[in-house]
Amino acid sequence: MASFQITGGRKLKGELNPQGAKNEALQILCAVLLTKEPITIHNIPGIRDVNQLIDLLGDLGVWVTKIGESSYRFQASDVNLDYLETDTYKRKAAALRGSVMLLGPMLARFKKGRIPRPGGDKIGRRRLDTHFLGFEKLGAQFNYDANDGGYYQVDASNLRGTYMLLDEASVTGTANVLMAAVMAEGTTQIYNAACEPYLQQLSKMLNSMGAKITGVGSNLLTIEGVSELHGTEHTMLPDMIEIGSFIGLAAMTQSEITIKNCRIPELGIIPDQFRRLGIQMEFRGDDIFIPAQERYQIESFLDGGMMTVSDSPWPGFTPDLLSIVLVTAVQAQGTLLIHQKMFESRLFFVDKLIDMGAQIILCDPHRATVVGLNRQIPLKGIRMSSPDIRAGVALLIAAMSAQGTSIIDNIEQIDRGYQNIDTRLNAIGAEIIRL
């Protein structure tokens, strides 16, 4: 288990380039299984989850060629379905939450799929009902046998288009069902579909491969099934979660940071939510400039009520940034209520912030009230452990703003979502040592 040793209190200055979007990458990479022709993908982040998925695709028989710093060419012309029966496949797929999105392409192209119960962050219950109910609507036969080592087995020999109303606007569920539907016979309509930029990117890529998807960007997708798909070239968006993390980092550490090439129109309300914390920022073309701020004040609602930040499906605020907003509010002036609706265990990392000196009341598994310290009391360095990707980076931000030295254990969680974060931050003035 690796750790970060962080010397706090350092002000940063310089430019940061966001990596490619992790959540988009996991969908886009699974989609390469939909065709036997080459697919070239640019701006792939070099992070653990993505690298594990690329490794898994290679084991399945996909030809993988790295053609640049962040570009790869994939060709799934000789996929070995027997690999799905191996213990190696079970171990690797079970360790990666995104592996569940291999099922949709498998069902579309090979008419069957098999996957173990996937892992990922320990942030609460993350059910897969939406995926399998959608597959069943398309005509797939689903079986889960606990005696078979916990495999989900799906037979899709007769996929037919249909109308379906998803039980929740699940991002991965929508992506999985969408990839299964593009080669189903007839027309499929998916209502209550997730419409995050990741889904829009996936839809655009599939259309460039020959799919017929309309309604992209809305919660009603219409898919006319086609018999085959072709190769394409695709460039991924910058990671909006990393961009938001850098905004919070700049505010907490009183740093002057320019975040480059942000694709600002794709960020939705993310910049506005940080502005509501009192954080100044300027859009300079497609860059975001955050000046060094001694203090920032949380707004109140128009009626004087306490500001609340909560998560909701796109175009609402992404749950992946609530941990960053929470830690950023620790040194703000004012009080903020964080309401994490989607996951019941994602706020449990606040006990570490409290140990550092933050004033936070954990109301219940879904809500926390942050009373900003307004720089009157500095956080103090402690030893702590990263429970998940986003909490890990929130703790890193807290440690960088604290007095003294902090150690964060289990940084493999951070590495799952942030590429070389220590090296990149050290380049603009941080002092982070990987132990």
Short mmCIF file of C-alpha atoms in Angstrom, two decimals:
data_model
loop_
_atom_site.label_atom_id
_atom_site.label_comp_id
_atom_site.label_asym_id
_atom_site.label_seq_id
_atom_site.Cartn_x
_atom_site.Cartn_y
_atom_site.Cartn_z
CA MET A 1 0.00 0.00 0.00
CA ALA A 2 1.47 3.37 -1.05
CA SER A 3 1.10 6.70 0.76
CA PHE A 4 1.47 10.42 0.13
CA GLN A 5 3.46 12.60 2.53
CA ILE A 6 2.23 16.18 2.11
CA THR A 7 3.84 19.31 3.47
CA GLY A 8 0.97 21.75 3.84
CA GLY A 9 0.75 25.51 3.65
CA ARG A 10 2.37 25.92 0.25
CA LYS A 11 0.79 28.28 -2.28
CA LEU A 12 0.79 27.03 -5.85
CA LYS A 13 1.16 29.00 -9.04
CA GLY A 14 1.04 27.84 -12.63
CA GLU A 15 -0.94 25.92 -15.21
CA LEU A 16 -2.65 22.54 -14.97
CA ASN A 17 -3.88 20.51 -17.94
CA PRO A 18 -6.84 18.27 -17.09
CA GLN A 19 -6.61 14.64 -18.12
CA GLY A 20 -9.15 12.91 -20.32
CA ALA A 21 -12.48 12.14 -18.65
CA LYS A 22 -12.32 8.92 -16.61
CA ASN A 23 -16.07 8.27 -16.72
CA GLU A 24 -16.18 8.78 -20.48
CA ALA A 25 -13.16 6.54 -21.02
CA LEU A 26 -14.76 3.52 -19.33
CA GLN A 27 -17.74 3.70 -21.73
CA ILE A 28 -15.77 4.52 -24.87
CA LEU A 29 -13.27 1.71 -24.31
CA CYS A 30 -16.02 -0.89 -23.90
CA ALA A 31 -17.56 0.29 -27.18
CA VAL A 32 -14.51 -0.89 -29.17
CA LEU A 33 -15.96 -4.42 -28.88
CA LEU A 34 -18.85 -3.40 -31.17
CA THR A 35 -16.84 -3.66 -34.39
CA LYS A 36 -14.01 -5.71 -35.89
CA GLU A 37 -12.59 -2.57 -37.53
CA PRO A 38 -9.89 -0.32 -35.98
CA ILE A 39 -10.92 2.45 -33.57
CA THR A 40 -8.52 5.22 -32.59
CA ILE A 41 -9.15 7.07 -29.32
CA HIS A 42 -7.32 10.22 -28.18
CA ASN A 43 -6.93 11.86 -24.75
CA ILE A 44 -7.18 8.62 -22.78
CA PRO A 45 -6.18 9.22 -19.14
CA GLY A 46 -3.33 7.08 -17.82
CA ILE A 47 -5.09 6.13 -14.59
CA ARG A 48 -5.43 2.80 -12.86
CA ASP A 49 -9.09 2.03 -13.67
CA VAL A 50 -8.61 2.87 -17.35
CA ASN A 51 -5.34 0.96 -17.62
CA GLN A 52 -6.98 -2.08 -16.04
CA LEU A 53 -9.82 -1.95 -18.57
CA ILE A 54 -7.36 -1.67 -21.48
CA ASP A 55 -5.49 -4.67 -20.05
CA LEU A 56 -8.76 -6.61 -19.81
CA LEU A 57 -9.62 -5.80 -23.44
CA GLY A 58 -6.19 -7.06 -24.48
CA ASP A 59 -6.79 -10.31 -22.61
CA LEU A 60 -10.08 -10.69 -24.50
CA GLY A 61 -8.13 -10.65 -27.76
CA VAL A 62 -8.47 -7.00 -28.72
CA TRP A 63 -5.36 -5.70 -30.49
CA VAL A 64 -4.16 -2.68 -28.49
CA THR A 65 -1.54 -0.30 -29.92
CA LYS A 66 -0.33 2.83 -28.15
CA ILE A 67 0.27 5.50 -30.81
CA GLY A 68 0.99 8.56 -28.69
CA GLU A 69 1.19 9.86 -25.15
CA SER A 70 -2.55 9.45 -24.63
CA SER A 71 -3.76 7.86 -27.89
CA TYR A 72 -4.47 4.20 -28.63
CA ARG A 73 -5.70 2.13 -31.54
CA PHE A 74 -7.97 -0.83 -30.79
CA GLN A 75 -9.11 -3.62 -33.09
CA ALA A 76 -11.53 -6.25 -31.79
CA SER A 77 -11.32 -8.48 -34.86
CA ASP A 78 -10.46 -11.68 -33.00
CA VAL A 79 -12.22 -11.65 -29.64
CA ASN A 80 -11.77 -14.81 -27.57
CA LEU A 81 -15.08 -15.47 -25.80
CA ASP A 82 -13.60 -18.54 -24.08
CA TYR A 83 -11.62 -16.11 -21.92
CA LEU A 84 -14.90 -15.22 -20.19
CA GLU A 85 -14.82 -18.65 -18.52
CA THR A 86 -11.38 -18.20 -16.93
CA ASP A 87 -10.48 -17.39 -13.34
CA THR A 88 -8.22 -14.59 -14.60
CA TYR A 89 -11.16 -12.87 -16.27
CA LYS A 90 -13.27 -13.23 -13.14
CA ARG A 91 -10.55 -11.73 -10.95
CA LYS A 92 -9.77 -8.79 -13.23
CA ALA A 93 -13.37 -7.93 -14.13
CA ALA A 94 -14.55 -8.20 -10.53
CA ALA A 95 -11.92 -5.65 -9.44
CA LEU A 96 -13.19 -3.01 -11.87
CA ARG A 97 -16.59 -1.35 -11.59
CA GLY A 98 -16.57 -0.22 -15.24
CA SER A 99 -16.27 -3.81 -16.47
CA VAL A 100 -20.04 -4.14 -16.29
CA MET A 101 -20.25 -1.99 -19.45
CA LEU A 102 -18.57 -4.77 -21.42
CA LEU A 103 -21.93 -6.56 -21.37
CA GLY A 104 -23.82 -4.23 -23.74
CA PRO A 105 -21.30 -4.53 -26.58
CA MET A 106 -20.98 -8.29 -26.01
CA LEU A 107 -24.74 -8.74 -26.29
CA ALA A 108 -24.98 -6.56 -29.40
CA ARG A 109 -22.19 -8.23 -31.34
CA PHE A 110 -21.79 -11.74 -29.89
CA LYS A 111 -25.34 -12.30 -28.60
CA LYS A 112 -24.18 -13.37 -25.16
CA GLY A 113 -22.26 -11.99 -22.21
CA ARG A 114 -20.86 -13.06 -18.88
CA ILE A 115 -19.45 -10.93 -16.10
CA PRO A 116 -18.72 -11.34 -12.38
CA ARG A 117 -20.18 -9.02 -9.82
CA PRO A 118 -18.04 -5.86 -10.29
CA GLY A 119 -16.18 -3.93 -7.60
CA GLY A 120 -15.16 -0.27 -7.43
CA ASP A 121 -15.56 2.42 -4.78
CA LYS A 122 -17.02 1.58 -1.37
CA ILE A 123 -19.44 4.49 -1.44
CA GLY A 124 -22.70 2.71 -0.81
CA ARG A 125 -25.08 0.46 -2.68
CA ARG A 126 -24.74 0.73 -6.46
CA ARG A 127 -27.34 -1.58 -7.90
CA LEU A 128 -27.25 -3.04 -11.40
CA ASP A 129 -31.00 -3.48 -11.87
CA THR A 130 -31.21 -0.74 -14.52
CA HIS A 131 -28.67 -2.55 -16.71
CA PHE A 132 -30.36 -5.92 -16.60
CA LEU A 133 -33.95 -4.68 -16.75
CA GLY A 134 -32.97 -2.79 -19.91
CA PHE A 135 -31.36 -5.88 -21.43
CA GLU A 136 -34.48 -7.91 -20.62
CA LYS A 137 -36.67 -5.30 -22.30
CA LEU A 138 -34.60 -5.85 -25.44
CA GLY A 139 -35.28 -9.58 -25.21
CA ALA A 140 -32.19 -10.84 -23.41
CA GLN A 141 -32.43 -13.68 -20.91
CA PHE A 142 -30.70 -12.93 -17.62
CA ASN A 143 -29.42 -15.34 -15.00
CA TYR A 144 -27.44 -14.82 -11.79
CA ASP A 145 -26.13 -17.95 -10.14
CA ALA A 146 -24.40 -17.49 -6.79
CA ASN A 147 -23.24 -21.12 -6.99
CA ASP A 148 -21.43 -20.34 -10.25
CA GLY A 149 -19.03 -18.01 -8.50
CA GLY A 150 -21.37 -15.03 -8.63
CA TYR A 151 -21.56 -14.57 -12.42
CA TYR A 152 -24.16 -12.59 -14.30
CA GLN A 153 -24.95 -14.61 -17.43
CA VAL A 154 -26.95 -13.04 -20.28
CA ASP A 155 -28.23 -14.67 -23.47
CA ALA A 156 -29.14 -12.18 -26.20
CA SER A 157 -29.70 -14.38 -29.25
CA ASN A 158 -32.83 -12.42 -30.22
CA LEU A 159 -32.45 -8.73 -29.36
CA ARG A 160 -35.37 -6.60 -30.60
CA GLY A 161 -35.97 -2.90 -30.31
CA THR A 162 -38.63 -1.71 -27.88
CA TYR A 163 -39.77 1.22 -25.76
CA MET A 164 -38.45 1.30 -22.22
CA LEU A 165 -38.71 3.65 -19.26
CA LEU A 166 -35.60 3.28 -17.15
CA ASP A 167 -36.24 2.99 -13.41
CA GLU A 168 -33.44 5.52 -12.79
CA ALA A 169 -31.34 7.80 -14.97
CA SER A 170 -28.23 5.67 -14.47
CA VAL A 171 -25.22 6.81 -16.49
CA THR A 172 -23.60 3.39 -16.81
CA GLY A 173 -27.00 1.71 -17.15
CA THR A 174 -27.99 4.00 -20.02
CA ALA A 175 -24.60 3.48 -21.72
CA ASN A 176 -24.85 -0.30 -21.40
CA VAL A 177 -28.39 -0.54 -22.76
CA LEU A 178 -27.59 1.96 -25.52
CA MET A 179 -24.64 -0.15 -26.71
CA ALA A 180 -26.80 -3.27 -26.69
CA ALA A 181 -29.59 -1.52 -28.63
CA VAL A 182 -27.51 -0.13 -31.52
CA MET A 183 -27.47 -3.54 -33.22
CA ALA A 184 -30.88 -4.82 -32.06
CA GLU A 185 -33.53 -5.45 -34.69
CA GLY A 186 -35.97 -2.54 -35.06
CA THR A 187 -36.28 0.71 -33.11
CA THR A 188 -35.53 1.23 -29.44
CA GLN A 189 -36.61 4.22 -27.35
CA ILE A 190 -34.94 4.78 -23.98
CA TYR A 191 -36.86 7.23 -21.80
CA ASN A 192 -35.44 8.64 -18.55
CA ALA A 193 -32.03 8.12 -20.13
CA ALA A 194 -29.04 9.77 -18.51
CA CYS A 195 -27.82 12.68 -20.64
CA GLU A 196 -24.41 13.50 -19.13
CA PRO A 197 -21.71 14.72 -21.54
CA TYR A 198 -20.18 11.23 -21.28
CA LEU A 199 -23.35 9.74 -22.78
CA GLN A 200 -23.42 12.43 -25.45
CA GLN A 201 -19.82 11.61 -26.35
CA LEU A 202 -20.59 7.89 -26.51
CA SER A 203 -23.62 8.54 -28.73
CA LYS A 204 -21.59 10.73 -31.08
CA MET A 205 -18.89 8.06 -31.32
CA LEU A 206 -21.45 5.32 -32.01
CA ASN A 207 -23.11 7.46 -34.70
CA SER A 208 -19.72 8.00 -36.32
CA MET A 209 -19.39 4.18 -36.38
CA GLY A 210 -22.69 3.89 -38.28
CA ALA A 211 -25.26 3.75 -35.48
CA LYS A 212 -28.51 5.69 -35.81
CA ILE A 213 -29.12 7.47 -32.50
CA THR A 214 -31.26 10.60 -32.18
CA GLY A 215 -32.21 12.68 -29.15
CA VAL A 216 -28.57 12.94 -28.04
CA GLY A 217 -28.34 15.27 -25.03
CA SER A 218 -31.97 14.65 -23.99
CA ASN A 219 -33.55 12.05 -21.72
CA LEU A 220 -35.27 10.33 -24.66
CA LEU A 221 -32.93 8.42 -26.96
CA THR A 222 -34.22 6.79 -30.14
CA ILE A 223 -32.06 4.07 -31.71
CA GLU A 224 -32.67 2.44 -35.07
CA GLY A 225 -30.83 -0.85 -35.05
CA VAL A 226 -28.18 -1.52 -37.68
CA SER A 227 -26.58 -4.80 -38.73
CA GLU A 228 -22.96 -3.77 -38.16
CA LEU A 229 -20.75 -0.92 -37.03
CA HIS A 230 -17.45 0.34 -38.42
CA GLY A 231 -14.22 1.86 -37.18
CA THR A 232 -13.84 5.52 -36.20
CA GLU A 233 -11.62 8.08 -34.49
CA HIS A 234 -12.69 9.77 -31.25
CA THR A 235 -11.26 12.40 -28.88
CA MET A 236 -12.43 12.37 -25.28
CA LEU A 237 -13.44 15.39 -23.22
CA PRO A 238 -11.26 16.75 -20.42
CA ASP A 239 -12.26 15.39 -17.02
CA MET A 240 -14.82 17.74 -15.46
CA ILE A 241 -14.25 16.18 -12.03
CA GLU A 242 -10.55 16.96 -12.19
CA ILE A 243 -11.33 20.52 -13.32
CA GLY A 244 -13.65 21.00 -10.33
CA SER A 245 -11.02 19.48 -8.03
CA PHE A 246 -8.45 22.01 -9.25
CA ILE A 247 -10.87 24.91 -8.64
CA GLY A 248 -11.38 23.77 -5.04
CA LEU A 249 -7.66 23.20 -4.60
CA ALA A 250 -6.85 26.74 -5.75
CA ALA A 251 -9.33 28.26 -3.29
CA MET A 252 -8.26 26.19 -0.29
CA THR A 253 -4.53 26.79 -0.82
CA GLN A 254 -4.89 30.49 -1.79
CA SER A 255 -3.21 29.68 -5.08
CA GLU A 256 -3.21 31.26 -8.52
CA ILE A 257 -3.93 28.51 -11.02
CA THR A 258 -4.88 28.42 -14.69
CA ILE A 259 -6.70 25.28 -15.81
CA LYS A 260 -6.10 24.80 -19.52
CA ASN A 261 -8.40 23.57 -22.31
CA CYS A 262 -11.48 22.95 -20.15
CA ARG A 263 -14.19 22.68 -22.85
CA ILE A 264 -16.13 25.13 -20.68
CA PRO A 265 -19.53 24.71 -22.46
CA GLU A 266 -19.48 21.03 -21.42
CA LEU A 267 -19.03 21.81 -17.70
CA GLY A 268 -22.68 22.72 -17.11
CA ILE A 269 -23.33 24.30 -13.70
CA ILE A 270 -20.01 23.21 -12.17
CA PRO A 271 -18.35 26.67 -12.35
CA ASP A 272 -21.51 28.32 -10.98
CA GLN A 273 -21.59 26.02 -7.96
CA PHE A 274 -18.04 26.97 -7.03
CA ARG A 275 -18.86 30.65 -7.57
CA ARG A 276 -21.63 30.22 -4.98
CA LEU A 277 -18.90 29.39 -2.49
CA GLY A 278 -17.40 32.80 -3.23
CA ILE A 279 -14.60 31.54 -5.48
CA GLN A 280 -13.54 33.98 -8.17
CA MET A 281 -12.69 32.71 -11.62
CA GLU A 282 -12.27 34.08 -15.11
CA PHE A 283 -12.91 32.36 -18.42
CA ARG A 284 -10.04 33.13 -20.76
CA GLY A 285 -11.00 31.50 -24.01
CA ASP A 286 -11.28 27.84 -23.04
CA ASP A 287 -9.09 28.24 -19.95
CA ILE A 288 -10.24 28.91 -16.38
CA PHE A 289 -8.11 31.32 -14.34
CA ILE A 290 -8.51 31.23 -10.54
CA PRO A 291 -6.75 34.14 -8.78
CA ALA A 292 -5.20 33.74 -5.33
CA GLN A 293 -7.91 34.60 -2.78
CA GLU A 294 -7.26 35.30 0.88
CA ARG A 295 -10.93 34.69 1.72
CA TYR A 296 -14.14 33.56 0.02
CA GLN A 297 -17.69 33.80 1.34
CA ILE A 298 -20.50 31.29 0.83
CA GLU A 299 -23.64 32.85 -0.60
CA SER A 300 -27.07 32.54 1.00
CA PHE A 301 -30.30 31.80 -0.83
CA LEU A 302 -32.37 34.84 -1.80
CA ASP A 303 -34.61 34.38 1.24
CA GLY A 304 -31.59 34.29 3.53
CA GLY A 305 -31.64 30.53 3.95
CA MET A 306 -28.49 28.45 4.33
CA MET A 307 -26.87 27.49 1.03
CA THR A 308 -27.40 23.85 0.11
CA VAL A 309 -25.44 21.94 -2.52
CA SER A 310 -26.91 18.61 -3.58
CA ASP A 311 -26.34 16.14 -6.37
CA SER A 312 -28.78 15.20 -9.11
CA PRO A 313 -28.72 13.74 -12.63
CA TRP A 314 -27.31 15.93 -15.39
CA PRO A 315 -27.74 18.83 -15.96
CA GLY A 316 -27.77 18.92 -12.16
CA PHE A 317 -24.62 18.88 -10.06
CA THR A 318 -22.50 15.74 -10.32
CA PRO A 319 -22.17 13.67 -7.12
CA ASP A 320 -18.46 13.16 -7.86
CA LEU A 321 -17.74 16.78 -6.90
CA LEU A 322 -19.65 16.96 -3.60
CA SER A 323 -16.57 15.81 -1.66
CA ILE A 324 -14.57 18.64 -3.27
CA VAL A 325 -17.24 21.26 -2.51
CA LEU A 326 -17.41 20.02 1.08
CA VAL A 327 -13.68 20.33 1.74
CA THR A 328 -13.51 23.70 -0.03
CA ALA A 329 -16.22 25.04 2.30
CA VAL A 330 -14.09 24.19 5.36
CA GLN A 331 -12.09 27.45 5.08
CA ALA A 332 -14.88 29.58 3.63
CA GLN A 333 -16.82 32.25 5.49
CA GLY A 334 -20.34 31.00 6.11
CA THR A 335 -22.20 27.72 6.48
CA LEU A 336 -23.04 25.11 3.84
CA LEU A 337 -25.28 22.05 3.85
CA ILE A 338 -24.08 19.19 1.64
CA HIS A 339 -26.83 16.76 0.63
CA GLN A 340 -25.48 13.59 -0.99
CA LYS A 341 -28.65 11.93 -2.30
CA MET A 342 -27.28 9.15 -4.45
CA PHE A 343 -24.77 7.29 -2.22
CA GLU A 344 -25.17 6.64 1.50
CA SER A 345 -21.51 6.17 2.43
CA ARG A 346 -19.77 8.93 0.54
CA LEU A 347 -19.65 11.47 3.38
CA PHE A 348 -18.04 9.22 5.98
CA PHE A 349 -14.59 10.65 5.23
CA VAL A 350 -15.51 13.86 7.11
CA ASP A 351 -14.26 12.33 10.37
CA LYS A 352 -10.72 12.84 9.05
CA LEU A 353 -11.46 16.49 8.30
CA ILE A 354 -12.86 16.90 11.82
CA ASP A 355 -9.65 15.41 13.20
CA MET A 356 -7.77 18.07 11.22
CA GLY A 357 -9.83 20.81 12.90
CA ALA A 358 -12.75 21.30 10.51
CA GLN A 359 -16.14 22.20 11.94
CA ILE A 360 -18.51 19.70 10.33
CA ILE A 361 -21.67 18.06 11.62
CA LEU A 362 -22.49 14.75 9.93
CA CYS A 363 -26.26 14.89 10.19
CA ASP A 364 -26.86 11.42 8.72
CA PRO A 365 -25.31 9.24 5.98
CA HIS A 366 -26.56 11.68 3.33
CA ARG A 367 -26.11 15.16 4.84
CA ALA A 368 -23.30 17.17 6.39
CA THR A 369 -23.26 20.76 7.59
CA VAL A 370 -19.96 22.62 7.19
CA VAL A 371 -19.29 25.70 9.35
CA GLY A 372 -16.54 27.58 7.54
CA LEU A 373 -13.43 28.51 9.55
CA ASN A 374 -12.80 31.64 7.44
CA ARG A 375 -9.02 31.10 7.82
CA GLN A 376 -9.29 31.89 11.54
CA ILE A 377 -8.13 28.40 12.47
CA PRO A 378 -5.76 26.49 10.17
CA LEU A 379 -6.21 22.77 9.65
CA LYS A 380 -3.48 20.60 11.14
CA GLY A 381 -1.67 17.75 9.44
CA ILE A 382 -2.60 14.18 10.47
CA ARG A 383 -2.30 10.61 9.18
CA MET A 384 -5.37 9.32 7.37
CA SER A 385 -6.50 6.85 4.71
CA SER A 386 -8.26 7.39 1.39
CA PRO A 387 -11.61 5.52 1.32
CA ASP A 388 -12.48 6.26 -2.33
CA ILE A 389 -11.28 8.31 -5.31
CA ARG A 390 -13.07 11.58 -4.66
CA ALA A 391 -12.73 11.54 -0.86
CA GLY A 392 -9.04 10.80 -1.35
CA VAL A 393 -8.53 13.96 -3.40
CA ALA A 394 -10.63 15.98 -0.93
CA LEU A 395 -8.29 14.80 1.84
CA LEU A 396 -5.29 15.69 -0.34
CA ILE A 397 -6.66 19.23 -0.79
CA ALA A 398 -7.18 19.52 2.97
CA ALA A 399 -3.64 18.30 3.65
CA MET A 400 -2.15 20.78 1.16
CA SER A 401 -3.93 23.63 2.93
CA ALA A 402 -3.04 22.46 6.47
CA GLN A 403 -0.19 23.38 8.78
CA GLY A 404 2.47 20.72 9.14
CA THR A 405 2.82 17.34 7.50
CA SER A 406 0.06 14.89 6.61
CA ILE A 407 0.25 11.31 5.41
CA ILE A 408 -2.52 9.79 3.28
CA ASP A 409 -2.49 6.00 3.05
CA ASN A 410 -4.22 3.84 0.44
CA ILE A 411 -3.47 6.33 -2.35
CA GLU A 412 -4.16 3.57 -4.87
CA GLN A 413 -7.71 4.89 -4.64
CA ILE A 414 -6.55 8.34 -5.78
CA ASP A 415 -4.48 6.79 -8.58
CA ARG A 416 -7.65 5.13 -9.89
CA GLY A 417 -8.99 8.52 -10.94
CA TYR A 418 -6.15 11.07 -11.08
CA GLN A 419 -3.13 10.67 -13.35
CA ASN A 420 0.25 11.42 -11.73
CA ILE A 421 -1.46 13.90 -9.42
CA ASP A 422 1.60 14.27 -7.18
CA THR A 423 3.98 15.00 -10.07
CA ARG A 424 1.63 17.51 -11.68
CA LEU A 425 0.98 19.43 -8.45
CA ASN A 426 4.65 19.39 -7.43
CA ALA A 427 5.45 21.04 -10.75
CA ILE A 428 3.52 24.16 -9.66
CA GLY A 429 4.77 24.35 -6.09
CA ALA A 430 3.30 21.53 -4.02
CA GLU A 431 5.43 19.26 -1.82
CA ILE A 432 4.03 15.75 -2.12
CA ILE A 433 6.25 12.70 -1.65
CA ARG A 434 5.07 9.28 -2.76
CA LEU A 435 6.12 6.70 -0.15
#
